[in-house]
mmCIF file with all atom_site columns, C-alpha atoms in Angstrom:
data_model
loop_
_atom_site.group_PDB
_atom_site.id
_atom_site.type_symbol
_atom_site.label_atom_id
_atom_site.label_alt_id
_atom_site.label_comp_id
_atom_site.label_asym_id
_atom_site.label_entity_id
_atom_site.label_seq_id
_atom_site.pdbx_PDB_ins_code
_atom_site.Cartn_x
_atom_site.Cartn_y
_atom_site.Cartn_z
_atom_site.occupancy
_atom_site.B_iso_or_equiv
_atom_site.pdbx_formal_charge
_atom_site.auth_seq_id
_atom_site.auth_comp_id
_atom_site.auth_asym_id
_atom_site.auth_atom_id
_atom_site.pdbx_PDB_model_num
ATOM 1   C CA . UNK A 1 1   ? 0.000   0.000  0.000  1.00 55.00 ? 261 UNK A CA 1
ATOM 2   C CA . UNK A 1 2   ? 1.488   3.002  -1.197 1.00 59.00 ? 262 UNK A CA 1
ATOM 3   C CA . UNK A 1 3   ? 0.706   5.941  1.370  1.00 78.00 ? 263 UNK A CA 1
ATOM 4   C CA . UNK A 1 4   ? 0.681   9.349  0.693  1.00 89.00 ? 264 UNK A CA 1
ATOM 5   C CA . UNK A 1 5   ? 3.637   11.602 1.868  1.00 91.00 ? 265 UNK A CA 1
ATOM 6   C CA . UNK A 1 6   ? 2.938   14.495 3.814  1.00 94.00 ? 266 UNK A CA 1
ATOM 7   C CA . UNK A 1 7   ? 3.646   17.791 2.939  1.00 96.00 ? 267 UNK A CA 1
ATOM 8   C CA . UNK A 1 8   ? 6.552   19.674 4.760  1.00 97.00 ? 268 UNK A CA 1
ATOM 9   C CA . UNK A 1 9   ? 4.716   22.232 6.504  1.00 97.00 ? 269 UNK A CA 1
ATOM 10  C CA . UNK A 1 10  ? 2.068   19.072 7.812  1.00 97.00 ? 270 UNK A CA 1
ATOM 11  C CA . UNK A 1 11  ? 5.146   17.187 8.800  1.00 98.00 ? 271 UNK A CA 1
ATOM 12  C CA . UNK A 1 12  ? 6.543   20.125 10.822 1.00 98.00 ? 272 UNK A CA 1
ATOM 13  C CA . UNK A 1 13  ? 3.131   21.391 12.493 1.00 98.00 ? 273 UNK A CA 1
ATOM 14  C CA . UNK A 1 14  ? 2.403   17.376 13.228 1.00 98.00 ? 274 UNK A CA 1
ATOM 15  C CA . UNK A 1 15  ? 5.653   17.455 15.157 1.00 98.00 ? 275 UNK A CA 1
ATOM 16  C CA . UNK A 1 16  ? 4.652   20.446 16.733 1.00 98.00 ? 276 UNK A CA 1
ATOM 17  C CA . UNK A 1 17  ? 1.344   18.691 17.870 1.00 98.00 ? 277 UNK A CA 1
ATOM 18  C CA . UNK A 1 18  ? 3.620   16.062 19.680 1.00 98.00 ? 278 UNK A CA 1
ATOM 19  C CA . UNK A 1 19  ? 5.488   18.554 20.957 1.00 98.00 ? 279 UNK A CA 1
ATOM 20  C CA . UNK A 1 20  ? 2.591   20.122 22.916 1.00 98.00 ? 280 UNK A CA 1
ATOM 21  C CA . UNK A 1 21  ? 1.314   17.277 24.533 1.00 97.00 ? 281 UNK A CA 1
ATOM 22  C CA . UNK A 1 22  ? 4.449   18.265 27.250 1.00 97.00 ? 282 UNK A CA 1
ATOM 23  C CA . UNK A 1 23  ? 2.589   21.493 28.252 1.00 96.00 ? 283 UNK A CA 1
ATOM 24  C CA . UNK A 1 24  ? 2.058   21.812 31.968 1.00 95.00 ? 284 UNK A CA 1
ATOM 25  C CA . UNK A 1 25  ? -0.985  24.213 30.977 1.00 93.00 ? 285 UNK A CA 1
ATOM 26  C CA . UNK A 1 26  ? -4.232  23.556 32.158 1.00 92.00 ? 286 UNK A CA 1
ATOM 27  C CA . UNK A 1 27  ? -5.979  25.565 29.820 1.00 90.00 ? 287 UNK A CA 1
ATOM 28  C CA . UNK A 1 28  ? -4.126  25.508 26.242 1.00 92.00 ? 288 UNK A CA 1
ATOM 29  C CA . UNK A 1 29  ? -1.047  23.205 25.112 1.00 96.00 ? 289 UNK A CA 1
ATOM 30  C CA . UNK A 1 30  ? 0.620   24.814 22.498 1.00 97.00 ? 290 UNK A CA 1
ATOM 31  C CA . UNK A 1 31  ? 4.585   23.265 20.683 1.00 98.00 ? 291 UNK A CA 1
ATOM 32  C CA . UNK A 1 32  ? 6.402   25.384 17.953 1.00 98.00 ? 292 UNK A CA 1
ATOM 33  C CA . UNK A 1 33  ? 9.192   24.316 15.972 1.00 98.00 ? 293 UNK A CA 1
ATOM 34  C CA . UNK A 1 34  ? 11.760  26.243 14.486 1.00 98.00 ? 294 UNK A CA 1
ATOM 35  C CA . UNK A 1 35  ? 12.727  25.830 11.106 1.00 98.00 ? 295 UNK A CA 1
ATOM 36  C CA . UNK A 1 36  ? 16.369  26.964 9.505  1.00 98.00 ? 296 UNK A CA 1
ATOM 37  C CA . UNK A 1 37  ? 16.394  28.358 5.786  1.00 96.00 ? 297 UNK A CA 1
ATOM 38  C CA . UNK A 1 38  ? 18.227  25.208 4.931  1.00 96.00 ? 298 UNK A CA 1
ATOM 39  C CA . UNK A 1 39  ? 14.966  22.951 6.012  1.00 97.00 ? 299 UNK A CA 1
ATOM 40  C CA . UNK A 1 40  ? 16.466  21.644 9.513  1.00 97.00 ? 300 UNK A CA 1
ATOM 41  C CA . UNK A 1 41  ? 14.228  21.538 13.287 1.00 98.00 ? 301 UNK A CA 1
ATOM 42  C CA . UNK A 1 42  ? 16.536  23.818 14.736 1.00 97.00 ? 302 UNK A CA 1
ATOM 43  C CA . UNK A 1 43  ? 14.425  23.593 18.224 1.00 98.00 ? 303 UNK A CA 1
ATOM 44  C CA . UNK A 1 44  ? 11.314  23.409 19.778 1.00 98.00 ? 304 UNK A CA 1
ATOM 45  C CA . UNK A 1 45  ? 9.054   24.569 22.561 1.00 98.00 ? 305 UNK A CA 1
ATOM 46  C CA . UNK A 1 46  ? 5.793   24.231 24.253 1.00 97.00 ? 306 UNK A CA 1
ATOM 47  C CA . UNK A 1 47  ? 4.335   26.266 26.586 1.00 96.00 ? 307 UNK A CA 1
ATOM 48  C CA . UNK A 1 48  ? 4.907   25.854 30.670 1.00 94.00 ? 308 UNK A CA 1
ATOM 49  C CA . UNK A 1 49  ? 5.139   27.273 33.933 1.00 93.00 ? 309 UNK A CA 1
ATOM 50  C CA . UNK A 1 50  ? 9.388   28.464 34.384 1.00 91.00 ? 310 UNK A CA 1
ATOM 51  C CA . UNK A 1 51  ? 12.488  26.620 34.857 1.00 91.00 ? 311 UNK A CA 1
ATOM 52  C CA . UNK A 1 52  ? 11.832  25.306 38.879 1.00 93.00 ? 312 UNK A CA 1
ATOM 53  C CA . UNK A 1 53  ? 8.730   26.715 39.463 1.00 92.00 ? 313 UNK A CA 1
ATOM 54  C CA . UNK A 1 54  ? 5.516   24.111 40.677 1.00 93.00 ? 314 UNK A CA 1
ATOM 55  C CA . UNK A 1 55  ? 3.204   23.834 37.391 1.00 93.00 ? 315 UNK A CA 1
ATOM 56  C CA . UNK A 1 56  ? -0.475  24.077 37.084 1.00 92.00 ? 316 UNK A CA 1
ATOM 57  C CA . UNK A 1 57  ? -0.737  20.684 36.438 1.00 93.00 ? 317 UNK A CA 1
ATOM 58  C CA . UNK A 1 58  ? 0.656   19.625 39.638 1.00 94.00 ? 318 UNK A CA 1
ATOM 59  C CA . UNK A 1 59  ? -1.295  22.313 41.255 1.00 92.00 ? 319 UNK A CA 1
ATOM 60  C CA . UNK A 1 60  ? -4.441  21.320 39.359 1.00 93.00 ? 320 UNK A CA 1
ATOM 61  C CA . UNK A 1 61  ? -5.945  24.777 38.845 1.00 92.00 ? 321 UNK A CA 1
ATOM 62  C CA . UNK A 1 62  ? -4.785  27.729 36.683 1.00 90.00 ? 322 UNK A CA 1
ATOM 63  C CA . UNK A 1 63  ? -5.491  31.112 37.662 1.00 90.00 ? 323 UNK A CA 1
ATOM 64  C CA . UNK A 1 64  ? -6.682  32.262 35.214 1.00 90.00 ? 324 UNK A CA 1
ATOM 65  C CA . UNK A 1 65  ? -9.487  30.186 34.912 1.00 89.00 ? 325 UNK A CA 1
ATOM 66  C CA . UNK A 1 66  ? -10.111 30.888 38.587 1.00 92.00 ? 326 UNK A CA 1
ATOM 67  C CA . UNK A 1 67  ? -10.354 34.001 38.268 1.00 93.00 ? 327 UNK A CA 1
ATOM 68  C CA . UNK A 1 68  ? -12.620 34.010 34.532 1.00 92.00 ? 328 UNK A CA 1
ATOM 69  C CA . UNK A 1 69  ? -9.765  36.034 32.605 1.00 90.00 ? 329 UNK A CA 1
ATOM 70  C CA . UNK A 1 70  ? -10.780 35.298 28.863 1.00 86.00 ? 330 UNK A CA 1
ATOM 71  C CA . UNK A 1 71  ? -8.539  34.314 26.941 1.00 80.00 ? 331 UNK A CA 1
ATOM 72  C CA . UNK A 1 72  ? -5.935  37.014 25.771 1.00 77.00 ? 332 UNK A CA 1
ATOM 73  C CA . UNK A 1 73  ? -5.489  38.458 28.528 1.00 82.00 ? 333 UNK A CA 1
ATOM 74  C CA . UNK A 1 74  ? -3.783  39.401 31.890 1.00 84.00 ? 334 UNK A CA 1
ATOM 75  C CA . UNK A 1 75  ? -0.712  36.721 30.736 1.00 83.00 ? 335 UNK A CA 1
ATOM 76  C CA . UNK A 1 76  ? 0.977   38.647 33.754 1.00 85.00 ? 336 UNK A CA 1
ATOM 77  C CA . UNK A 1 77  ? -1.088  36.164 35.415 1.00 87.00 ? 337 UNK A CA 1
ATOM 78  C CA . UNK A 1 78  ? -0.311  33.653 33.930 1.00 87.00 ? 338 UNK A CA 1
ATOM 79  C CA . UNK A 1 79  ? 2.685   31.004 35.290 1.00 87.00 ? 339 UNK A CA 1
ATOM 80  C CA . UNK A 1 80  ? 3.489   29.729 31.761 1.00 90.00 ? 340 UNK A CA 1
ATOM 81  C CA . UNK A 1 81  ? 6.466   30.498 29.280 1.00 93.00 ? 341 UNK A CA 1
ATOM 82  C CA . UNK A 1 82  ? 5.037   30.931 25.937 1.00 96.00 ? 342 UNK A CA 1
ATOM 83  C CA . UNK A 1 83  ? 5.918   27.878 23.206 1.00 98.00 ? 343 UNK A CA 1
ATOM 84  C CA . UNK A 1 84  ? 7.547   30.294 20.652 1.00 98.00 ? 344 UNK A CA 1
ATOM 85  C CA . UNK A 1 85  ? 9.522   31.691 23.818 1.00 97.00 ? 345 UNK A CA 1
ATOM 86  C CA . UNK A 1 86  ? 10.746  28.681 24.548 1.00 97.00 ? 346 UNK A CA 1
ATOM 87  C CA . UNK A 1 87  ? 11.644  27.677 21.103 1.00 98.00 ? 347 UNK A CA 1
ATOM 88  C CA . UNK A 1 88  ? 13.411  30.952 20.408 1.00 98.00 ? 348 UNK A CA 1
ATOM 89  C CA . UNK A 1 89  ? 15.361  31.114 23.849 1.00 97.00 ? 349 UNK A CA 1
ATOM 90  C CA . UNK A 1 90  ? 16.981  27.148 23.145 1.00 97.00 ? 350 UNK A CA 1
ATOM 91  C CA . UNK A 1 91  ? 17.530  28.192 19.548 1.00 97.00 ? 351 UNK A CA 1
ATOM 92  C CA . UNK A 1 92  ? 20.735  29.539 18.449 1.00 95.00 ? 352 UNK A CA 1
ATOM 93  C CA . UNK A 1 93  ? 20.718  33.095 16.808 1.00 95.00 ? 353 UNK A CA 1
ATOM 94  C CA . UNK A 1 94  ? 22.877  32.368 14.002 1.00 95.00 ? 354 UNK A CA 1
ATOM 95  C CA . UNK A 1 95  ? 20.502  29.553 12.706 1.00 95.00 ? 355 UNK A CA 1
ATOM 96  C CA . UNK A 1 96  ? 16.997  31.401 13.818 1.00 96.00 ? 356 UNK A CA 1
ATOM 97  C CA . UNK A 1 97  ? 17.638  33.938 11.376 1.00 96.00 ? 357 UNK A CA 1
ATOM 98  C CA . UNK A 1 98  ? 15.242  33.844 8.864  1.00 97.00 ? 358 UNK A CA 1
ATOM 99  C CA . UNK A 1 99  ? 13.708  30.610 9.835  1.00 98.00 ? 359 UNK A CA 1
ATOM 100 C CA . UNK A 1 100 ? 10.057  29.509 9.689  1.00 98.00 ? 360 UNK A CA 1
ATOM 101 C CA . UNK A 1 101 ? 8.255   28.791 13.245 1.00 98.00 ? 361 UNK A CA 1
ATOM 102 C CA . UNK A 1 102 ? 5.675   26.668 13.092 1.00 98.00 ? 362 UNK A CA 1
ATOM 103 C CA . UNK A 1 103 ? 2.864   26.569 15.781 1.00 98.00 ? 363 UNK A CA 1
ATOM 104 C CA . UNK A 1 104 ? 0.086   24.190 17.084 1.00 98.00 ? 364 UNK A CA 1
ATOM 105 C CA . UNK A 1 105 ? -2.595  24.478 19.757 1.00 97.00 ? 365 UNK A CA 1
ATOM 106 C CA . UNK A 1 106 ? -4.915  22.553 21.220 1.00 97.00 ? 366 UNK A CA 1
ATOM 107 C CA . UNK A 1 107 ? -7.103  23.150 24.224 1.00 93.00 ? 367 UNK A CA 1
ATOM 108 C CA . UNK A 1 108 ? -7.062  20.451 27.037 1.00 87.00 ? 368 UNK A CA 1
ATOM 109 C CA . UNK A 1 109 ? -9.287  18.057 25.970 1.00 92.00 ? 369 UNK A CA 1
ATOM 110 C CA . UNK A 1 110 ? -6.854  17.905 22.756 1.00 93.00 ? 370 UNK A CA 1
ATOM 111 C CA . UNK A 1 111 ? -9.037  19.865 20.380 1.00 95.00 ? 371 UNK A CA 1
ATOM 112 C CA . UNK A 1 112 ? -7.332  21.824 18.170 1.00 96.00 ? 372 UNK A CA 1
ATOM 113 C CA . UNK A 1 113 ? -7.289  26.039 18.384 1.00 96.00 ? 373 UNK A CA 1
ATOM 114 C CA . UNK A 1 114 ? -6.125  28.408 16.624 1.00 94.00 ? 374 UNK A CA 1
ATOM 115 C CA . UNK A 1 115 ? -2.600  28.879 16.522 1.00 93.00 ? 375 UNK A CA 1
ATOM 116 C CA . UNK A 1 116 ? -1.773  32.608 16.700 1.00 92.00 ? 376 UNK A CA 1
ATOM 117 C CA . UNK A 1 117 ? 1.079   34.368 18.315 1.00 94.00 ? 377 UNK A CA 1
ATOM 118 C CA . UNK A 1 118 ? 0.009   36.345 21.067 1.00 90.00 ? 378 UNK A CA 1
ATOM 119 C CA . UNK A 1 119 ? 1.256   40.512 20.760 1.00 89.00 ? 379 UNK A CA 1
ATOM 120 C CA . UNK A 1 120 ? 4.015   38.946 23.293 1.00 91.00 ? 380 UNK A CA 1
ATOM 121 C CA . UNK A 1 121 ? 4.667   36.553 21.170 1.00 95.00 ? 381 UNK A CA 1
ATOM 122 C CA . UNK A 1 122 ? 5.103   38.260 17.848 1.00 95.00 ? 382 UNK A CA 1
ATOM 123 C CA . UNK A 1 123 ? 7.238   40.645 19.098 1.00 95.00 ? 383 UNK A CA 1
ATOM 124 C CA . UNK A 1 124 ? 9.677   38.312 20.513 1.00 97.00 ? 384 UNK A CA 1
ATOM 125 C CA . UNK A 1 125 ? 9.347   36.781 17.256 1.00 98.00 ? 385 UNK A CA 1
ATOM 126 C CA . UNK A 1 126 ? 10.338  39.573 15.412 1.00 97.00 ? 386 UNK A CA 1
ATOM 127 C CA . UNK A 1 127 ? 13.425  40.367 17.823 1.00 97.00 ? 387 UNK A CA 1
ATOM 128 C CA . UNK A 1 128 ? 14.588  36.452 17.051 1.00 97.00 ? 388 UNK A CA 1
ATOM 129 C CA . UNK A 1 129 ? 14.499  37.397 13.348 1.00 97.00 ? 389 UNK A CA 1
ATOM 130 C CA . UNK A 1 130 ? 11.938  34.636 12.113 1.00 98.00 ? 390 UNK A CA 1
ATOM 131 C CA . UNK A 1 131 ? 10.460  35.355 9.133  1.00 98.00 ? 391 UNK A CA 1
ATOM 132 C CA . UNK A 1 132 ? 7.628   33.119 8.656  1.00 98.00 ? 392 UNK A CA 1
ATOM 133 C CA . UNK A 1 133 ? 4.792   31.665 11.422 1.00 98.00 ? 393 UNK A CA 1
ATOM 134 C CA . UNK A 1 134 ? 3.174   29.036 10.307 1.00 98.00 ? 394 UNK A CA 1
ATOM 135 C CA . UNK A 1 135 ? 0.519   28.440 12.346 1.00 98.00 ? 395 UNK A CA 1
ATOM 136 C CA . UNK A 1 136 ? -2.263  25.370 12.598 1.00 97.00 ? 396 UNK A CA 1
ATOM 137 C CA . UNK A 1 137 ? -6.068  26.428 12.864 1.00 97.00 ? 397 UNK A CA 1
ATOM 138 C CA . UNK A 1 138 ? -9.236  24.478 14.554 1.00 96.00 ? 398 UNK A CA 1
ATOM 139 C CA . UNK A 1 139 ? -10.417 23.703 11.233 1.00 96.00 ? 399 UNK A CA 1
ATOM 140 C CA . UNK A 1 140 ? -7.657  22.326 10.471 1.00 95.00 ? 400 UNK A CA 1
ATOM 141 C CA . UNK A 1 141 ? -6.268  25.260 7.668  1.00 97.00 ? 401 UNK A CA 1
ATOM 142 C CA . UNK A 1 142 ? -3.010  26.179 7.999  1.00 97.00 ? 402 UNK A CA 1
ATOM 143 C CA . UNK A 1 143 ? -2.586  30.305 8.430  1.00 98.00 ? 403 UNK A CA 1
ATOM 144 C CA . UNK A 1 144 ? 0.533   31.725 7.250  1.00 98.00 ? 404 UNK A CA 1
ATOM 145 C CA . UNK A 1 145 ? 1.889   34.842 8.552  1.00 98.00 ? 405 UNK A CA 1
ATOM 146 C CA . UNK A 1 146 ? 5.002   37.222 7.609  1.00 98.00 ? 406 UNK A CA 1
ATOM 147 C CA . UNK A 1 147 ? 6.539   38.310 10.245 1.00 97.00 ? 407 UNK A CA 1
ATOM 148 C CA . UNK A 1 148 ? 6.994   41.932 8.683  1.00 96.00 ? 408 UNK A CA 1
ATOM 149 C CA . UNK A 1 149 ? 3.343   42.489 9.356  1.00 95.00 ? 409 UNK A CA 1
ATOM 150 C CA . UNK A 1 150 ? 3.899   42.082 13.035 1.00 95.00 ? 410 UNK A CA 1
ATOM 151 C CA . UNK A 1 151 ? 5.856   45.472 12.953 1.00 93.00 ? 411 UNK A CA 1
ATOM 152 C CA . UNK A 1 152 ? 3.354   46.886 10.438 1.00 90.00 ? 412 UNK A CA 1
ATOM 153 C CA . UNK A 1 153 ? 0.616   46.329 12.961 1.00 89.00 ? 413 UNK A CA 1
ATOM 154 C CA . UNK A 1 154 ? 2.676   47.387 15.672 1.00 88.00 ? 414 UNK A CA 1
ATOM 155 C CA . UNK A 1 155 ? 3.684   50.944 14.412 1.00 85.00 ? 415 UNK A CA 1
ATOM 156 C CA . UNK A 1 156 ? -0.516  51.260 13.618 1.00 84.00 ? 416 UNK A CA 1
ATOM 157 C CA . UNK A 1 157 ? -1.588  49.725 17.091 1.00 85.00 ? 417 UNK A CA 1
ATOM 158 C CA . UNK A 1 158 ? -3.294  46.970 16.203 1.00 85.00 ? 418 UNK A CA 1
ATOM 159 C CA . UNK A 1 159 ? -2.299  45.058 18.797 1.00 82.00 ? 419 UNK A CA 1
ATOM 160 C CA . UNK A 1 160 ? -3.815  46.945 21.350 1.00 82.00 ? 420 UNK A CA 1
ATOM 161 C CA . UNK A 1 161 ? -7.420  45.786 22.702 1.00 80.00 ? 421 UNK A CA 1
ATOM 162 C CA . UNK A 1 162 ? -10.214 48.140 20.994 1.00 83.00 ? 422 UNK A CA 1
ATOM 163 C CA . UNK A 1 163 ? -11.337 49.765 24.161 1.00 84.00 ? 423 UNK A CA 1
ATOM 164 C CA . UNK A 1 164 ? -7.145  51.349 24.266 1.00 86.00 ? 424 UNK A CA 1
ATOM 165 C CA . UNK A 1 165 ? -7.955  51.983 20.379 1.00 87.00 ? 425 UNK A CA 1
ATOM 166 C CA . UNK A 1 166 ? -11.149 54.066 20.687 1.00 89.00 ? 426 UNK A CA 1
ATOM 167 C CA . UNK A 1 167 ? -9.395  56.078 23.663 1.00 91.00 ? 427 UNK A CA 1
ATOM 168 C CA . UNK A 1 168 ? -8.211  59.562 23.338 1.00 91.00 ? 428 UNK A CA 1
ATOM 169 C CA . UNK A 1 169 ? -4.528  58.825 24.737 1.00 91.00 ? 429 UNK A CA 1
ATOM 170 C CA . UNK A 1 170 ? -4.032  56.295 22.124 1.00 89.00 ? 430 UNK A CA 1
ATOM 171 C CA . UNK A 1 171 ? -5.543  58.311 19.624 1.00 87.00 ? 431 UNK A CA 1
ATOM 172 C CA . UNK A 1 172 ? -3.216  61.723 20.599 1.00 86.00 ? 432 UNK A CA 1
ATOM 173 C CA . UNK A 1 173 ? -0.357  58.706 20.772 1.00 85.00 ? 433 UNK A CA 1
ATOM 174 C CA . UNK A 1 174 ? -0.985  57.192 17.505 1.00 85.00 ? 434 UNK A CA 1
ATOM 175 C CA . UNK A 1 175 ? -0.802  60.926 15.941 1.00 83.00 ? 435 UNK A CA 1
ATOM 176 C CA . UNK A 1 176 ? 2.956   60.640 16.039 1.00 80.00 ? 436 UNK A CA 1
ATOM 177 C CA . UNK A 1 177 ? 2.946   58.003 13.573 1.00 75.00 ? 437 UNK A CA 1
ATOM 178 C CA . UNK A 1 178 ? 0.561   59.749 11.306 1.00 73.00 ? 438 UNK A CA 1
ATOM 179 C CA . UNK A 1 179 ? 3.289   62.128 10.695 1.00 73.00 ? 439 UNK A CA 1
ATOM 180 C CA . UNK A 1 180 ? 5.716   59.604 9.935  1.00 71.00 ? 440 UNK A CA 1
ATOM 181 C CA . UNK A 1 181 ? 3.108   58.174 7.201  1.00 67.00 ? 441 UNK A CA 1
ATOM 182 C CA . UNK A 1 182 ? 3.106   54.851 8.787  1.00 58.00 ? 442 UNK A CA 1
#
């Protein structure tokens, strides 16, 4: 029986999927793998309380959910080291340059989510000088994003939550880069 190869990126984002199944998260398991130009798994990372410090598994509650943050926010809250953190910080710099991450969620139950960087995230993307996220959806599609749009949407604040977008501050703040044309 001749079976049908998968593609790279599905090869990649399935290893990924392993990957997260080593999340200490309670509420969302995420793995990334990093990618070199020259097609080689230059690391990986999942998402998990910090180096030495008692995980929410072992704990069996996240605080977060205790205290009904929805999801997106408060990660100051949050005990967990980000996957693409993780994946950047074991990578070397040399080797992360212009790589691809890829990126897979699933939520506790192991249902897949959607897979996109948080504004965290994508910014310490962007400093590790990836160029590509590929990143798994829950139905299944696979969302591709360049990392030069992370800045784009940075310099126009779209990263900020719309209640900071509709305020007057940000609006006097985002003047500034009016004037640059941005």
């Amino acid at each position: 029986m001749d079976k049908k190869r998968p593609s790279k990126d599905d090869y990649y984002l399935d290893i990924a999927r392993q990957v997260c199944k080593r999340s200490t998260c309670l509420r969302r398991r995420y793995g990334a793998v990093i990618v070199s130009k020259s097609d080689k798994i230059i690391s990986t990372g999942y998402n998990g309380a910090i180096r030495n410090a008692i995980e929410c598994i072992k704990i069996g509650k996240c605080m977060r959910n205790e205290l009904k943050i929805p999801s997106g926010e408060r990660y100051e809250l949050c005990k967990a080291f980000h996957a693409e953190q993780n994946a950047i910080i074991a990578s070397s710099p040399h080797e992360r340059k212009g790589s691809t991450l890829y990126l897979y969620g699933e939520d506790y139950k192991g249902n897949p989510v959607n897979s996109d960087p948080c504004m965290m995230c994508r910014r310490t993307i962007v400093q590790g000088e990836i160029s590509t996220v590929k990143a798994r959806q829950s139905d299944g599609s696979l969302k591709i994003l360049d990392v030069k749009d992370f800045v784009y949407a940075e310099d126009r604040g779209e990263n900020f939550p719309e209640n900071i977008r509709s305020s007057k501050e940000f609006k006097d703040y985002m003047k500034y880069f009016k004037k640059l044309n941005i």
